Short mmCIF file of C-alpha atoms in Angstrom, two decimals:
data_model
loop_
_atom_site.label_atom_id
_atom_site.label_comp_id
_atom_site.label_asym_id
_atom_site.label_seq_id
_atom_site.Cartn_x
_atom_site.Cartn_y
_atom_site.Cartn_z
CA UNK A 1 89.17 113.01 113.30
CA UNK A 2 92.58 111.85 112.98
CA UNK A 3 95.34 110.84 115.53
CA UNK A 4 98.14 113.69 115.56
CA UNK A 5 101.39 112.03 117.25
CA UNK A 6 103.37 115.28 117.69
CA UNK A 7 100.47 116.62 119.57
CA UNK A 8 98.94 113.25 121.25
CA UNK A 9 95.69 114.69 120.53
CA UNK A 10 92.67 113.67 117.77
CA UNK A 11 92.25 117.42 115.06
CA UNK A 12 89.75 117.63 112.44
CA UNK A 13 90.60 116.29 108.59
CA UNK A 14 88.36 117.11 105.66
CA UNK A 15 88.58 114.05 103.45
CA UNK A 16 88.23 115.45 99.46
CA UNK A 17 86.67 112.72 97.52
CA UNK A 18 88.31 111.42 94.14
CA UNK A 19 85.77 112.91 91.51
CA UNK A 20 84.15 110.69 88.53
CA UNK A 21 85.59 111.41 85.08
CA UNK A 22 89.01 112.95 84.75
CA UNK A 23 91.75 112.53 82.67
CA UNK A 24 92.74 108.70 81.80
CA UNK A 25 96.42 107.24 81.27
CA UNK A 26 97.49 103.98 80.41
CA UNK A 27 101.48 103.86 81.51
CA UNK A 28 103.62 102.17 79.24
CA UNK A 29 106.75 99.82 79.44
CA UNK A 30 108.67 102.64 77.70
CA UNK A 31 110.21 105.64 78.90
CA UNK A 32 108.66 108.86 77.07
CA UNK A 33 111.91 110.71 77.37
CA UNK A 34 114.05 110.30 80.25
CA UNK A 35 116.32 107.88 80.95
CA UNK A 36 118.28 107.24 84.19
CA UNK A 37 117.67 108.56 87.41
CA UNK A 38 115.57 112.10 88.03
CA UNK A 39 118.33 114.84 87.42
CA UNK A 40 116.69 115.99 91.05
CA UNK A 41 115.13 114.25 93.86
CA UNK A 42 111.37 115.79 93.12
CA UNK A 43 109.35 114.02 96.14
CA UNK A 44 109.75 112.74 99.72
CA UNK A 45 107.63 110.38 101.47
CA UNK A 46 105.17 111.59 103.99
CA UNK A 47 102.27 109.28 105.66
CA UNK A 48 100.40 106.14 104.40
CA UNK A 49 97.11 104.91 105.40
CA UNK A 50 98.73 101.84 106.65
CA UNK A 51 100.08 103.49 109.38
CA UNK A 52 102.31 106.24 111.40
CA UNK A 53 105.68 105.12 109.93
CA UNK A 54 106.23 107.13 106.92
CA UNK A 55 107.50 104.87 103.58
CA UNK A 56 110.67 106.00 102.59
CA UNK A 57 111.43 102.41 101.03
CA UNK A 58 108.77 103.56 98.27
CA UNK A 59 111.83 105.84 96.98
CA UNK A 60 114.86 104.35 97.99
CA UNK A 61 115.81 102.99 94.62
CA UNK A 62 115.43 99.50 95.53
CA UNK A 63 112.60 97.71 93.77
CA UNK A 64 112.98 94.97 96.35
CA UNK A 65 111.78 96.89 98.60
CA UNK A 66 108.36 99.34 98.67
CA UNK A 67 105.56 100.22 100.48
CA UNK A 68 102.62 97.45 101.26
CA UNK A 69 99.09 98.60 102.32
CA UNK A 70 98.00 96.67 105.28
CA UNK A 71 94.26 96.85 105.46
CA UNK A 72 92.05 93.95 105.28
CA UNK A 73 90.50 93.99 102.16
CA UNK A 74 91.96 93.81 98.11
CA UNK A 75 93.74 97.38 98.93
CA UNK A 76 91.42 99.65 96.65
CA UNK A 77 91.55 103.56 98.27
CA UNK A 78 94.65 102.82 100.46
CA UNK A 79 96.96 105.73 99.87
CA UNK A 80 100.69 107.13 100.30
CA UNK A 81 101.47 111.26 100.34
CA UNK A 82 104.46 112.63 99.03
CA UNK A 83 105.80 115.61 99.21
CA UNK A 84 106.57 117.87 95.62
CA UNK A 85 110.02 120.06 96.12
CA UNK A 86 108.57 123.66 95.62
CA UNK A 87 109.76 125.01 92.34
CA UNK A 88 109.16 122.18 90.44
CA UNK A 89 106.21 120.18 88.23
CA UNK A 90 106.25 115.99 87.88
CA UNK A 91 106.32 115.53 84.34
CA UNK A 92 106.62 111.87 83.95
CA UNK A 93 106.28 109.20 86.78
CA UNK A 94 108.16 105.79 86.92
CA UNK A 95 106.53 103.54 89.02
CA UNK A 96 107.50 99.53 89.69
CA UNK A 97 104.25 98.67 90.59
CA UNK A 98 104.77 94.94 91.86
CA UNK A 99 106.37 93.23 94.55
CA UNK A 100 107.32 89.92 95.37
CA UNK A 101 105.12 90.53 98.95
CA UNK A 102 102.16 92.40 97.70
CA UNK A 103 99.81 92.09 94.29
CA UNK A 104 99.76 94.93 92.21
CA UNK A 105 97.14 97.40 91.97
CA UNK A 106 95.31 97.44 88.40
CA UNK A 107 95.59 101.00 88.58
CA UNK A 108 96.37 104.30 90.88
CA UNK A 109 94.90 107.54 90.88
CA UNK A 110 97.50 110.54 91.11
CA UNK A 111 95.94 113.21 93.42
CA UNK A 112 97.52 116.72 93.61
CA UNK A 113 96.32 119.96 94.96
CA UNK A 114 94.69 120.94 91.93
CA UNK A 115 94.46 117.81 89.82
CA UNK A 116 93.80 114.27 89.42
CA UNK A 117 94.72 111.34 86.94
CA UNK A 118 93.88 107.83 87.02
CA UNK A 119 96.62 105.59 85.54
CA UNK A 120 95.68 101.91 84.21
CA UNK A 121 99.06 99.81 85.33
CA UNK A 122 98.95 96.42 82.65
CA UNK A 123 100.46 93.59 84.38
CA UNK A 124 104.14 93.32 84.98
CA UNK A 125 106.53 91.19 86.39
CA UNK A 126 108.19 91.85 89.61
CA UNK A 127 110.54 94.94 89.48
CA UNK A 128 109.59 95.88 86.22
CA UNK A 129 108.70 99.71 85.99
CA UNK A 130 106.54 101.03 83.86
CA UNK A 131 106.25 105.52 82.81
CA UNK A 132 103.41 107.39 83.54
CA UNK A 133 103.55 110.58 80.77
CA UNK A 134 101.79 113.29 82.54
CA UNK A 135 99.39 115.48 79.42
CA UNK A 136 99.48 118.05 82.40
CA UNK A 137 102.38 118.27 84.98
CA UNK A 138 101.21 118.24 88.36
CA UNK A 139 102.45 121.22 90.62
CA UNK A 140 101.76 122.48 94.25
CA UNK A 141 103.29 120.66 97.42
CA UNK A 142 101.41 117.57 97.84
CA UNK A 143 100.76 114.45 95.73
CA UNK A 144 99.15 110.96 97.10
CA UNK A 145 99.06 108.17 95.12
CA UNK A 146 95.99 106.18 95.84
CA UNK A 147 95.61 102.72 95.19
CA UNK A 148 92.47 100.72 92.97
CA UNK A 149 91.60 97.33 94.04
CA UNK A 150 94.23 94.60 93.81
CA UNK A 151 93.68 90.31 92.56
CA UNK A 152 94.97 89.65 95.78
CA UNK A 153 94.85 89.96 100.05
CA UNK A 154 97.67 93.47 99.84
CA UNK A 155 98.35 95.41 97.03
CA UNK A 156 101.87 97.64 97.23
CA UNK A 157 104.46 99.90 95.03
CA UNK A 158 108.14 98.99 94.95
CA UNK A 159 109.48 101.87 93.82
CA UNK A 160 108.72 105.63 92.69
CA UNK A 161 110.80 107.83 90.30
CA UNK A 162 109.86 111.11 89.47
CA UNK A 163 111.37 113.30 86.71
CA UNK A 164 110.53 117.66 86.15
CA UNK A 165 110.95 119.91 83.53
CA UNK A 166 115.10 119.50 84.33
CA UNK A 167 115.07 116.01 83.17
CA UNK A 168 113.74 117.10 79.26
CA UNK A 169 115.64 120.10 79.40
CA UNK A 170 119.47 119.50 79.98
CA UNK A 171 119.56 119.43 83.60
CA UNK A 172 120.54 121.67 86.17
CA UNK A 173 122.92 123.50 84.41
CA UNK A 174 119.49 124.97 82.16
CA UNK A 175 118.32 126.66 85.56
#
């Protein structure tokens, strides 16, 4: 069961488990394609396991600021859900993986409604992003972005970019 605030009330979840295997990424220090800002904001924050507040500072463009699991533990299967605009597939994901509060995770697994990716992250300095080239876009509604273990006490993101079909294929104007 799981505490519903709008409702004051405890309603059922079925937790999905990450399956072994699956496809593999290593992100890279280089963009594959884009550069710039997403030609369209493509998620929203939604929930985190750390809590009720939802973390909007995960996309607010800042990489001084994020979102920091607050379990006890090295952060491995803390999570944060997005929400995917309808309409449109991620493509490529930017991610600044490190904070000057938090350790890093050494890698996240991208869970969608229909698919799942775990992404090695190599070691960065603060603020640094590194791109996540998607072999398959992921599509539906939902996306959460679940944490492996961390070298130290929290593990967090700073920041979260994500780019569609629009930003390889001139923009708005192509739609």
């Amino acid at each position: 069961s799981a505490y519903h605030l709008p409702t004051n009330s405890l309603v059922p979840v079925t937790l999905r488990r990450i399956p072994e295997g699956g496809a593999r990424l290593l992100a890279q220090a280089s963009s594959p394609g884009p550069s710039g800002p997403p030609v369209a904001p493509l998620l929203r924050a939604r929930s985190a396991s750390s809590g009720p507040s939802v973390p909007f500072r995960i996309l607010d463009g800042s990489t001084t600021s994020g979102w920091i699991e607050s379990a006890p533990g090295n952060g491995q299967w803390e999570f944060v859900t997005l929400t995917l605009d309808a309409g449109l597939t991620l493509r490529t994901l930017q991610i600044t993986p490190r904070l000057a509060q938090a350790s890093a995770p050494q890698g996240v697994w991208l869970v969608g409604e229909e698919s799942q990716v775990y992404v090695e992250l190599p070691e960065t300095e603060v603020g640094v992003p590194l791109w996540v080239d998607l072999a398959e876009p992921i599509g539906g509604s939902c996306l959460s972005i679940v944490l492996d273990a961390s070298p130290g006490p929290h593990a967090g993101i700073a920041e979260l970019s994500a780019y569609s079909e629009l930003d390889y294929s001139g923009g708005i104007e192509t739609l």
